[in-house]
Coordinates of C-alpha atoms and ligand atoms in Angstrom, one line a residue:
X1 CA 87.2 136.9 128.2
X2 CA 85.2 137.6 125.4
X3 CA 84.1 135.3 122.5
X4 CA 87.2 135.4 120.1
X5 CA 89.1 134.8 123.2
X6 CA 86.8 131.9 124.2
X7 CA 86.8 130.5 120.8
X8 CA 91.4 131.1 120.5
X9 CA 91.9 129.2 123.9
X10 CA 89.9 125.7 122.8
X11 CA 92.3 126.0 119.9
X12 CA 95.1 126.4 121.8
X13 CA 93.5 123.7 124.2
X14 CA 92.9 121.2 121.3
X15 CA 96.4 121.6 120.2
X16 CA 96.0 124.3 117.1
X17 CA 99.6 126.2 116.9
X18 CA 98.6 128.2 113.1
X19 CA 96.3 130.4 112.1
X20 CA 96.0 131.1 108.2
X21 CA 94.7 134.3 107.9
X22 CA 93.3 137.3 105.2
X23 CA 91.3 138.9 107.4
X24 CA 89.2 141.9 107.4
X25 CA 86.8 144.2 109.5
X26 CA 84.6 141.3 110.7
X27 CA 87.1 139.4 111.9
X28 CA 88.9 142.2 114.4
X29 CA 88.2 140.0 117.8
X30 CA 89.4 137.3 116.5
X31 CA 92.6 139.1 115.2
X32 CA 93.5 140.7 118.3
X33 CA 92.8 137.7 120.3
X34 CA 95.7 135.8 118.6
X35 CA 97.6 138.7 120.7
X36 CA 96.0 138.4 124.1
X37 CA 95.4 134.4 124.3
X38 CA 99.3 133.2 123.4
X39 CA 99.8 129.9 121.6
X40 CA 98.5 130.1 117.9
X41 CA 101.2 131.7 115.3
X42 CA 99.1 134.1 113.2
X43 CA 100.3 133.3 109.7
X44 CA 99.3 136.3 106.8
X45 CA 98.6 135.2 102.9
X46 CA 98.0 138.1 100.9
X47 CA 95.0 135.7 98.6
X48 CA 93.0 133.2 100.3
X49 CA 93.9 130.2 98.2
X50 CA 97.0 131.2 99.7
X51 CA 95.8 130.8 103.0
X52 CA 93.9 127.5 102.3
X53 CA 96.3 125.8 100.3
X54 CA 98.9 126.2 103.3
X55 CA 96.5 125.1 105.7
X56 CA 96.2 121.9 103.2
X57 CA 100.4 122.0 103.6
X58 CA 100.0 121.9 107.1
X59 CA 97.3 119.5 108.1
X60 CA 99.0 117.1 105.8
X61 CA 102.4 117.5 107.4
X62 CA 100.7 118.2 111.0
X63 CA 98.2 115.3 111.3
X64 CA 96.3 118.4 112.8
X65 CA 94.2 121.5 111.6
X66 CA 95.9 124.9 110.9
X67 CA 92.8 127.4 111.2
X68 CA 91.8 129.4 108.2
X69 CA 90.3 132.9 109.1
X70 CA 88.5 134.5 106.0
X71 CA 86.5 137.2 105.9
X72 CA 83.0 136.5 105.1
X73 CA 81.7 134.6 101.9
X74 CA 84.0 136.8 99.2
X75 CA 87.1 135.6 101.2
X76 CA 85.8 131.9 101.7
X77 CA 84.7 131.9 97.8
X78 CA 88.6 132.9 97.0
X79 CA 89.9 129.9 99.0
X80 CA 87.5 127.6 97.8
X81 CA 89.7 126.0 95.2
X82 CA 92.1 125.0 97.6
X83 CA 89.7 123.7 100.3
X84 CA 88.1 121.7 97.4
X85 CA 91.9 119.9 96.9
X86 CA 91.9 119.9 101.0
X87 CA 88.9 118.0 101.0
X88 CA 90.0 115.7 98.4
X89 CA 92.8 115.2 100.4
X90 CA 90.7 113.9 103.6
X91 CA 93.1 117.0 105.2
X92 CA 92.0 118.4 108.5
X93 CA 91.1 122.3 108.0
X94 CA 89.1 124.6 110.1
X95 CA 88.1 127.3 108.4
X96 CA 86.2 130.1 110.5
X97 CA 84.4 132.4 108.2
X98 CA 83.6 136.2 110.1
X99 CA 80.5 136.9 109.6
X100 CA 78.4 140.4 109.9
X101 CA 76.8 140.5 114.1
X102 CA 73.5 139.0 113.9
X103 CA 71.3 141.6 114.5
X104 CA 73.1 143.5 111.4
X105 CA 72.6 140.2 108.5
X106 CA 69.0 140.9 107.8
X107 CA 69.5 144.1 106.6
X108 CA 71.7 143.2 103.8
X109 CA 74.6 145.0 103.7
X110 CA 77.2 144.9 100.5
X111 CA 79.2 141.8 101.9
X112 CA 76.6 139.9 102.9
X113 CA 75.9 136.5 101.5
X114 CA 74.9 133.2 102.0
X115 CA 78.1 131.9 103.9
X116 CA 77.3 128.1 104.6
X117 CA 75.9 127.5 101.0
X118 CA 79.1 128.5 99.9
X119 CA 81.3 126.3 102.3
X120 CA 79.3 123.0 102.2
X121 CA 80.2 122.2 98.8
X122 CA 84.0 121.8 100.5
X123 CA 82.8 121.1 104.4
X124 CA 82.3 117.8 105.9
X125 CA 80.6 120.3 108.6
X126 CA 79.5 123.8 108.8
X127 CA 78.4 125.3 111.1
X128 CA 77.2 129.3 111.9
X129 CA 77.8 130.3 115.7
X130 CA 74.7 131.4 117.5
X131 CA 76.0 133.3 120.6
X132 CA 79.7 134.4 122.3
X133 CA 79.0 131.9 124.7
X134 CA 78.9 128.9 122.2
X135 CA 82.3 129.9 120.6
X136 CA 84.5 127.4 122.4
X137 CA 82.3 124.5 122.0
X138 CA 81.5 125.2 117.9
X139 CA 85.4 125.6 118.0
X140 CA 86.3 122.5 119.9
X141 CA 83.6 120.5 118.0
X142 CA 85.1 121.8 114.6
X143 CA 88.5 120.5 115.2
X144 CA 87.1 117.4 116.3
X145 CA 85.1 116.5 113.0
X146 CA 88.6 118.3 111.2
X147 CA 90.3 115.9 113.2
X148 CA 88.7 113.0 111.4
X149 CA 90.1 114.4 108.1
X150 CA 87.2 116.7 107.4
X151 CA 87.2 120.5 106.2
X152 CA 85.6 122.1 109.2
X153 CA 83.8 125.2 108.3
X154 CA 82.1 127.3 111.6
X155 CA 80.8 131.1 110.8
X156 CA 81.5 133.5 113.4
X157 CA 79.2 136.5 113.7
X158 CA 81.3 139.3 114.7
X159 CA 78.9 140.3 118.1
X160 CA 79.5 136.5 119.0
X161 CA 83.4 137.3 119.0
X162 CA 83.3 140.3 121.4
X163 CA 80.5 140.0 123.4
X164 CA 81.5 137.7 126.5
X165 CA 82.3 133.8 126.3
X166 CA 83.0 130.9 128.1
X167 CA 85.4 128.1 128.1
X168 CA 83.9 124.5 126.9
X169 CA 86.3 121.6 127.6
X170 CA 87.8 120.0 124.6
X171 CA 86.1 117.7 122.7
X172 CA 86.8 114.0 122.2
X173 CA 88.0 112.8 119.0
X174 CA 87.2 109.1 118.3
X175 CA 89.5 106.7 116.5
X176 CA 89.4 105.9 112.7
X177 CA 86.4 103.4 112.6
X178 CA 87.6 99.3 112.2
X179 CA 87.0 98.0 109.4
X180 CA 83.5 96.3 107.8
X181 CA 82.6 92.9 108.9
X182 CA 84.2 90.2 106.4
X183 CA 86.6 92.5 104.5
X184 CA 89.4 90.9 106.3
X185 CA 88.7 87.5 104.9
X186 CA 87.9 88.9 101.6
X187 CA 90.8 91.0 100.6
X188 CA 92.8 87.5 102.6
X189 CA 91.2 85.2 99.8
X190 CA 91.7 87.5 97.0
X191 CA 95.2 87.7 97.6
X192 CA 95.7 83.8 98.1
X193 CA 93.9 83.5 94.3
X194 CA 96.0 82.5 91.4
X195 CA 97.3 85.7 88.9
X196 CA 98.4 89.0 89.2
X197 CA 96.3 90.6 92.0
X198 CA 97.2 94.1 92.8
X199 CA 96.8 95.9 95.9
X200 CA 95.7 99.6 95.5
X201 CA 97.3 102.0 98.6
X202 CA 96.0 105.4 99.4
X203 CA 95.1 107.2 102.8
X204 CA 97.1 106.1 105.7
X205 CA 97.9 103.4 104.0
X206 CA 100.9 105.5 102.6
X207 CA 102.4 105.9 105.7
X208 CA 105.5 104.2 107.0
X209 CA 103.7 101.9 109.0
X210 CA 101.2 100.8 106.5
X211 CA 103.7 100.8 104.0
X212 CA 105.3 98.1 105.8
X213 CA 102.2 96.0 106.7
X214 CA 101.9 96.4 103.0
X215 CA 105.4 95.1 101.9
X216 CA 105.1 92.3 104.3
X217 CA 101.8 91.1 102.3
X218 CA 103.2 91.9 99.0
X219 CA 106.5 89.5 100.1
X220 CA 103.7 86.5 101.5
X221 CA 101.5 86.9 98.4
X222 CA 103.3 88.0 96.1
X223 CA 101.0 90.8 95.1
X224 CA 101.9 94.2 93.3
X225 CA 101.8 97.1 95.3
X226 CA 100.5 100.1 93.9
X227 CA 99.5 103.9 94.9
X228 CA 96.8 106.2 93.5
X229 CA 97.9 108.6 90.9
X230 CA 97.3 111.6 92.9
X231 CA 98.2 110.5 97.1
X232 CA 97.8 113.2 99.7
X233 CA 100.8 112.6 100.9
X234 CA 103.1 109.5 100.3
X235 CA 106.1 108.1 102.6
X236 CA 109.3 107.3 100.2
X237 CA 112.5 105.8 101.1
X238 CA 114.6 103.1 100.6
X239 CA 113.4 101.2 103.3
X240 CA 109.8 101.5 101.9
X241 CA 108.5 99.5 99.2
X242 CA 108.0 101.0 96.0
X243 CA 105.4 101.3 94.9
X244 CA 104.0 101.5 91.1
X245 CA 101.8 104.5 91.0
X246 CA 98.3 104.8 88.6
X247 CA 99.1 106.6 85.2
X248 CA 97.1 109.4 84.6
X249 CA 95.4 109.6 80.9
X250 CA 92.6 106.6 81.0
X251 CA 93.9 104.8 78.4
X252 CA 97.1 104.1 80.1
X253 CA 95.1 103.1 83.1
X254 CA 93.2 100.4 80.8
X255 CA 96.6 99.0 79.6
X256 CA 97.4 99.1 83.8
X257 CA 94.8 96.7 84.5
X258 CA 95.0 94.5 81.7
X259 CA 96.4 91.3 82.6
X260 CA 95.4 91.9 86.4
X261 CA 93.3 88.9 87.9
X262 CA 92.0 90.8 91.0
X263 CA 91.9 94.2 93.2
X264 CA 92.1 95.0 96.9
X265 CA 91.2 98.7 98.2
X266 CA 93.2 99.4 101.0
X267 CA 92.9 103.5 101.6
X268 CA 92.2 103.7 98.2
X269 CA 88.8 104.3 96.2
X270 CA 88.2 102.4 93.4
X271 CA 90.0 104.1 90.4
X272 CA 87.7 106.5 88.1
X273 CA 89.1 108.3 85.1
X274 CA 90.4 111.7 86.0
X275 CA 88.3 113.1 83.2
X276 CA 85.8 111.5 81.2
X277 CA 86.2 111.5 77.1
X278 CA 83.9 110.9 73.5
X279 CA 84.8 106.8 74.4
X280 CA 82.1 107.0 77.4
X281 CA 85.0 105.7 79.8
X282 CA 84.5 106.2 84.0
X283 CA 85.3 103.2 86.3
X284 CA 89.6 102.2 84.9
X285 CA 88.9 98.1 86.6
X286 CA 87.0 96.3 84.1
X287 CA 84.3 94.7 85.5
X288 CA 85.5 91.5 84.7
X289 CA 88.0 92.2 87.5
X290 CA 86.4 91.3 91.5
X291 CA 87.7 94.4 93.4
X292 CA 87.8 93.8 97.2
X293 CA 87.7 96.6 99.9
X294 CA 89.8 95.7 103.0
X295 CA 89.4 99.8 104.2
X296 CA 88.2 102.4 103.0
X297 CA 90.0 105.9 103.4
X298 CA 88.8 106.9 106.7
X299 CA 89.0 103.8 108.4
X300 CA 91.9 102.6 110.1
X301 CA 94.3 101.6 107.2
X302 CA 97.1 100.9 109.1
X303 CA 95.6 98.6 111.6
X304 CA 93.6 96.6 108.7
X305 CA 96.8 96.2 106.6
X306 CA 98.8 94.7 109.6
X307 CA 95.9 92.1 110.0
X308 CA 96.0 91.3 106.7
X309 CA 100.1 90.6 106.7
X310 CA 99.0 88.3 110.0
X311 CA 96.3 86.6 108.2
X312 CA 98.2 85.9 105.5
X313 CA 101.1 84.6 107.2
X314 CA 103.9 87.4 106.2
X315 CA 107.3 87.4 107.7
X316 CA 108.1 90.2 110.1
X317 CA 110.0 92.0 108.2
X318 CA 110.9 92.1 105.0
X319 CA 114.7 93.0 103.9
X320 CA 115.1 96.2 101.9
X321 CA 116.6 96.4 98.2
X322 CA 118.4 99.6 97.7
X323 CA 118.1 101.7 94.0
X324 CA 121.3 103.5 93.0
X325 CA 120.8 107.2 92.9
X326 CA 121.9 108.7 89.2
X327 CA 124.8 111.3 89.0
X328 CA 124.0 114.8 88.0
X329 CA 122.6 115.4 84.7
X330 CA 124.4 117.7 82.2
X331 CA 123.6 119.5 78.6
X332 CA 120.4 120.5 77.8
X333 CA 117.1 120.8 80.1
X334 CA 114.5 118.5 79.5
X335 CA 111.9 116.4 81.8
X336 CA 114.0 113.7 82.2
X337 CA 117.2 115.6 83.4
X338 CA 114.7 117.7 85.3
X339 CA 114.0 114.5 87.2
X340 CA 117.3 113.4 87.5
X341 CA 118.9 116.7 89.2
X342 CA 116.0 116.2 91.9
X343 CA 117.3 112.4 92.5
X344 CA 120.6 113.1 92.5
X345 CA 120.7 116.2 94.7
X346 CA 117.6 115.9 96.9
X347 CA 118.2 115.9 100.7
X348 CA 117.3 113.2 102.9
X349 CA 113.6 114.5 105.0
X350 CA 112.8 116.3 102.0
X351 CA 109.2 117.2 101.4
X352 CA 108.3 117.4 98.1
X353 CA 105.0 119.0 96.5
X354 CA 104.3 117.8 93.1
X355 CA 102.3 120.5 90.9
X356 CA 104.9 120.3 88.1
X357 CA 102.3 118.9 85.3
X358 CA 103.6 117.8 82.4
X359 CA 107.3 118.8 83.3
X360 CA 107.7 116.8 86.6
X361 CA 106.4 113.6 84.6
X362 CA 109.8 112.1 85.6
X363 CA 109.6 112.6 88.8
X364 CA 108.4 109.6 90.4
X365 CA 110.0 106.8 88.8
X366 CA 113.2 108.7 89.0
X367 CA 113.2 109.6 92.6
X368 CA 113.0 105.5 93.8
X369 CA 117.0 105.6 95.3
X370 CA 116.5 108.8 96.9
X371 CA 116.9 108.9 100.8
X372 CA 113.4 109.3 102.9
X373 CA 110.9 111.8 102.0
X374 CA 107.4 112.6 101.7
X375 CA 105.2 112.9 98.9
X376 CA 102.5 115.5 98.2
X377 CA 100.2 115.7 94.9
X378 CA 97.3 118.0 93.6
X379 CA 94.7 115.8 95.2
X380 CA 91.7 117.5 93.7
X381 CA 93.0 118.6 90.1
X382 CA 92.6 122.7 90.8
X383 CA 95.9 124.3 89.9
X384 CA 97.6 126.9 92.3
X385 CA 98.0 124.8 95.3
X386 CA 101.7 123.7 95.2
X387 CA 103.0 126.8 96.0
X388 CA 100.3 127.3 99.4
X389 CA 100.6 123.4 100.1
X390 CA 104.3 123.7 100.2
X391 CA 104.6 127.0 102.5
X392 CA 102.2 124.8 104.7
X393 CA 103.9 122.0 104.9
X394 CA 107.1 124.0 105.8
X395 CA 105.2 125.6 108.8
X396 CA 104.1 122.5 109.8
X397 CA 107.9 121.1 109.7
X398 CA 110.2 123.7 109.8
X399 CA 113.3 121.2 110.3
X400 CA 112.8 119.7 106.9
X401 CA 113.5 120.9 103.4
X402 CA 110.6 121.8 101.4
X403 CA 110.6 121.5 97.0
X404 CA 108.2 122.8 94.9
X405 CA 107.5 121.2 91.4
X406 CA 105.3 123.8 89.8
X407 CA 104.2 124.8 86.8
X408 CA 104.3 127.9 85.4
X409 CA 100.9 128.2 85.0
X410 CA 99.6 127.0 88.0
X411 CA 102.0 129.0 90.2
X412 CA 100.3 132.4 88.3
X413 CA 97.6 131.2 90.5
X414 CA 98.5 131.9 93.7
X415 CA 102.2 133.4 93.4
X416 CA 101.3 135.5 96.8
X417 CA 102.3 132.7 98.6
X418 CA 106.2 133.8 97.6
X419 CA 105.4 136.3 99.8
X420 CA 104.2 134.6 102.9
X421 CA 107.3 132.2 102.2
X422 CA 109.8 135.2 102.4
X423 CA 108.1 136.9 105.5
X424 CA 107.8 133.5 107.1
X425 CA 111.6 132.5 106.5
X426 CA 110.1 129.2 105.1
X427 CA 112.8 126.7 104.1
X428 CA 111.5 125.9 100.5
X429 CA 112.8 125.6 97.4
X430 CA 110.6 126.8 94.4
X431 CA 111.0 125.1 91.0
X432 CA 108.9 127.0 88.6
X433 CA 109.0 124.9 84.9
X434 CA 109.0 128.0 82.8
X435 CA 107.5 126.9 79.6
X436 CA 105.3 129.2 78.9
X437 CA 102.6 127.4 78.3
X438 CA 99.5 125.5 79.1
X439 CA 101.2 122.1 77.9
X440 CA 99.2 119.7 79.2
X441 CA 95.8 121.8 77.7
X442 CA 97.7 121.8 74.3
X443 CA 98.0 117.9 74.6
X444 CA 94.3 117.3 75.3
X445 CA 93.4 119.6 72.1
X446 CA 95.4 117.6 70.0
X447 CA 93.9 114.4 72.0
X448 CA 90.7 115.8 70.8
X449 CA 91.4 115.8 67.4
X450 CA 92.7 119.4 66.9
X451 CA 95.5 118.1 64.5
X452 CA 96.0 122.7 63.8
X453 CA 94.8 124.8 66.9
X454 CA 93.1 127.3 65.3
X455 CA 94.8 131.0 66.9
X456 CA 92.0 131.4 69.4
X457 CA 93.1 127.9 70.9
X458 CA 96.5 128.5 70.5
X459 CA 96.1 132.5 72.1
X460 CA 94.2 130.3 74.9
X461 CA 96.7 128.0 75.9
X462 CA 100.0 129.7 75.4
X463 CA 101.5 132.6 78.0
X464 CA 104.5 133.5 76.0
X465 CA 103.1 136.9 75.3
X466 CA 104.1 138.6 77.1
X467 CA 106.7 136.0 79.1
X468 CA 106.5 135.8 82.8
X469 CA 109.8 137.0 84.4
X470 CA 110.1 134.5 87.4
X471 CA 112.8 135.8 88.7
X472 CA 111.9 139.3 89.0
X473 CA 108.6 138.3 90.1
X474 CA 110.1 136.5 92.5
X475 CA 112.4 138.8 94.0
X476 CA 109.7 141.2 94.2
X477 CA 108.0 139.5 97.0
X478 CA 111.5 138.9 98.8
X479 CA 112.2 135.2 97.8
X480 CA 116.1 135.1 96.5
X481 CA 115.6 133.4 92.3
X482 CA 118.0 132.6 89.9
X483 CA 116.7 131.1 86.2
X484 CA 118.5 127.8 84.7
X485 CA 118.6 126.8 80.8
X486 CA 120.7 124.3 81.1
X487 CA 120.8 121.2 83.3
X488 CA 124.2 122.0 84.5
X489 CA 122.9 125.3 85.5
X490 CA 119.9 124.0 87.3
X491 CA 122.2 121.5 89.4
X492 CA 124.0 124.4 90.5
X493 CA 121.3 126.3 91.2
X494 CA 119.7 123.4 93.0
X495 CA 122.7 122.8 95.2
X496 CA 123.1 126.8 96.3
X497 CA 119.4 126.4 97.1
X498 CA 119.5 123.4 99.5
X499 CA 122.7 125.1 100.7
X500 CA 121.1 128.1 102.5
X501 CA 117.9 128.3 104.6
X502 CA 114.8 130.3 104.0
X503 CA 112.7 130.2 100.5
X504 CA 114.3 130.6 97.1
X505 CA 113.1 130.4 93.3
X506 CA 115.0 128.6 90.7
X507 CA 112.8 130.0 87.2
X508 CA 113.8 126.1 85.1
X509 CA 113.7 127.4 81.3
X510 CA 111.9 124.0 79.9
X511 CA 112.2 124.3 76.2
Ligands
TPP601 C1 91.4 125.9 89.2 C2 91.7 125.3 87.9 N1 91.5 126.1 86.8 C3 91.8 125.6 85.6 C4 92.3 124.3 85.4 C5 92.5 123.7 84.0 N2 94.0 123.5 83.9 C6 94.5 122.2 84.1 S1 96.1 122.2 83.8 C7 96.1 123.8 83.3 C8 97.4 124.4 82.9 C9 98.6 124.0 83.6 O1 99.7 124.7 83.1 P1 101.1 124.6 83.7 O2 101.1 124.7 85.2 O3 102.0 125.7 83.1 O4 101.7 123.2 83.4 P2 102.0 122.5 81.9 O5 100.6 122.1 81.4 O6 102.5 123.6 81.1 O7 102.9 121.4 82.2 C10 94.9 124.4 83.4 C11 94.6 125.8 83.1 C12 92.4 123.6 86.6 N3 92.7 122.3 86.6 N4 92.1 124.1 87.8

């Protein structure tokens, strides 16, 4: 057994199944010990934000690390968008990182470069190998700190992967922490206060079981539920509550806490503008406004929520109220009927990955009668992971359908991951909002002022010349597409899509 093969079996022993790879010449052990130790799915992206924007799909999905396997820093700088939404996203990654042997770094050759200053910026923990024979610890160690909703970075040197290793049992991972002294009672009187108090969800707190806790709090207190505007990964259903979810621009945030007597934190940080303006504008809850932390996002959410429904004296359960779904849309294409072909068509289990910007604005409040599914969002704000996040998450479940809601421009990003879809046979359906544009950049111009774009800002912010062909584009890379300009034709392009496994494109001609 040499190192590689040390370092593939405490995977396999710690329960990895994927490994999300671009490799390269450093990274040979490791590649060939997917063949000889059986267990871990070798899984190729042909960019690495490809490869770490699924493994962001996955450990969302999987409650478990993928493992990313990049070829030294230029391959780990590639993915580092997508690990930055990953970490964002408290999702549990392990990246390893190949590395030149060690007796062969301090002569510099052309890819060498300072690996771990690259991945800490991204890694709750990095770490470089020193020897084959510490491969299955550093690997079992990694997923344990992954495990706790980390990005787990370890460099492997390539003389560590083929000289001989040894097999280190797998290491423990402990349970989310409890939460702080006191917060219990806090969040309990905040909620038994006069006024509108609000109770912010995020983290595991958007999971069925929290979400219940929660909706059995909300029914004793009579508080508003309410998620972050951008949740890792959201539970929806009709047996769930709904929940109102953060606006995005600040100003609509402001007019979201006006009027609100009180805050508790449960999973969620407090909320900070997503960008900050001339007007000076960071922390959204006035300070006027006592905020109360019951957990933060890595304890344990779930457990502190049901206390709190017991502390307050909530009933067991709370009856459901079901939400009509709306009929198919026809005529013209616009946001709204965008939103309303995905409500009145979308399959129950459905896991839906929300990069659509400003065209999937609708989404959300339309989607509220739709039968179970889960919820993904751009965690971290760096475009091209919807189409990597949703190939992920369809590894991860391969029984459920997967949609993308992606913008043309951030799907330019990373469109490899079409071809990962097709090779994989990955059940997802791509919506690509073809408006040929940077919309949302042209919004925050004319936020700014810019009444005219001059024709440099306009130049920078439009993609119409030439036009992306999505469908070619598409079929290129193997994934069936078909383009829609009307809503009629996007329903029926919709239902032939959730008709028939594997991926498909449907190009959505926004006007
Ligand atoms: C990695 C990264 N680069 C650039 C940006 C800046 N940015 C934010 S949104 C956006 C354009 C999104 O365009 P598109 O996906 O077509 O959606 P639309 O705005 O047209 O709805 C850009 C370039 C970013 N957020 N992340």
């Amino acid at each position: 057994m040499n190192g590689a093969e040390s370092l593939m079996r405490a995977a396999v022993e710690a329960g990895v199944e994927v490994c999300l790879t671009n490799p390269g010449t450093t990274e040979m052990p490791l590649v060939s010990a997917l063949d000889s130790v059986p267990g871990v799915r070798g899984v190729l992206g042909l960019f690495e934000g490809v490869v770490t924007g699924a493994a962001d799909g996955y450990g969302r999905m999987a409650d478990k690390p993928a493992l990313t396997l990049l070829h030294l820093g230029p391959g780990l700088g590639n993915g580092i968008a997508n690990l930055h939404n990953a970490r964002r996203a408290r999702t549990p990654v392990v990246n390893l990182i190949g590395d030149h042997p060690t007796w062969h770094r301090g002569y510099d050759p052309p890819l060498a470069s300072d690996i771990e200053t690259l991945a800490r910026p991204v890694s709750g923990w990095v770490r470089t190998s020193a020897s084959a024979s510490d491969l299955s610890r550093d690997t079992a160690e990694a997923i344990a700190a992954a495990s706790q909703g980390l990005v787990a970075t370890l460099v492997v040197p390539c003389d560590c992967q083929w000289d001989a290793g040894q097999a280190a049992p797998p290491t423990e991972v402990s349970p989310a922490p409890g939460v702080e002294n006191g917060a219990l009672e806090a969040a309990r009187d905040a909620l038994r206060g006069d006024g509108d108090t609000l109770l912010l969800l995020g983290s595991r707190g958007l999971r069925t079981p929290g979400l219940g806790a929660a909706a059995r709090i909300a029914a004793a207190t009579g508080c508003r539920l309410v998620c972050e505007t951008f949740p890792a990964r959201l539970e929806r259903g009709p047996d769930l509550p709904r929940l109102q979810r953060l606006p995005y621009f600040p100003e609509q945030m402001q007019d979201f806490f006006a009027g609100v007597s009180r805050v508790v934190l449960a999973g969620a940080t407090e909320p900070i503008a997503f960008f900050g303006y001339p007007e000076g504008i960071s922390r959204m809850v006035p300070d006027s406004i006592p905020v109360a932390v019951l957990a933060a996002p890595t304890d344990d959410v779930e457990g502190a929520l049901e206390d709190l429904a017991d502390a307050v004296g909530a009933p067991a359960r709370v009856p459901a109220s079901r939400v009509e779904r709306p009929d198919r849309p026809t005529g013209e294409l616009r946001p709204r009927s965008i939103a309303q072909a995905l409500a009145a068509l979308q399959p129950e289990g459905a896991i839906v990955m929300d990069e659509g910007i400003t065209a999937a604005g609708g989404y959300y409040p339309s989607t509220v009668g739709c039968p179970p599914h889960t919820y993904l969002t751009l965690t971290g704000g760096s475009i091209g992971l919807g189409l990597p996040c949703a190939s992920g998450a369809a590894l991860a479940c391969p029984d459920r359908q997967v949609i993308a809601l992606e913008g043309d421009g951030s799907a330019m990003y990373t469109i490899q991951a079409l071809w990962t879809q097709a090779r994989e046979s990955l059940n997802v359906v791509n919506l690509i909002f073809a408006n040929d544009r940077y919309r949302i950049l042209q919004l925050e111009l004319r936020r700014a002022g810019v009444a005219e774009p001059g024709p440099q800002s306009t130049a920078l912010t439009d993609l119409a010349e030439p036009s992306l062909d999505w469908v070619a584009l598409s079929r290129s890379m193997g994934v069936p597409a078909s383009s829609a300009k009307s809503a009629d034709e996007l329903v029926g392009a919709l239902e032939r899509a959730l008709a028939e496994p594997g991926p498909c494109l449907i190009e959505v001609r926004v006007p």
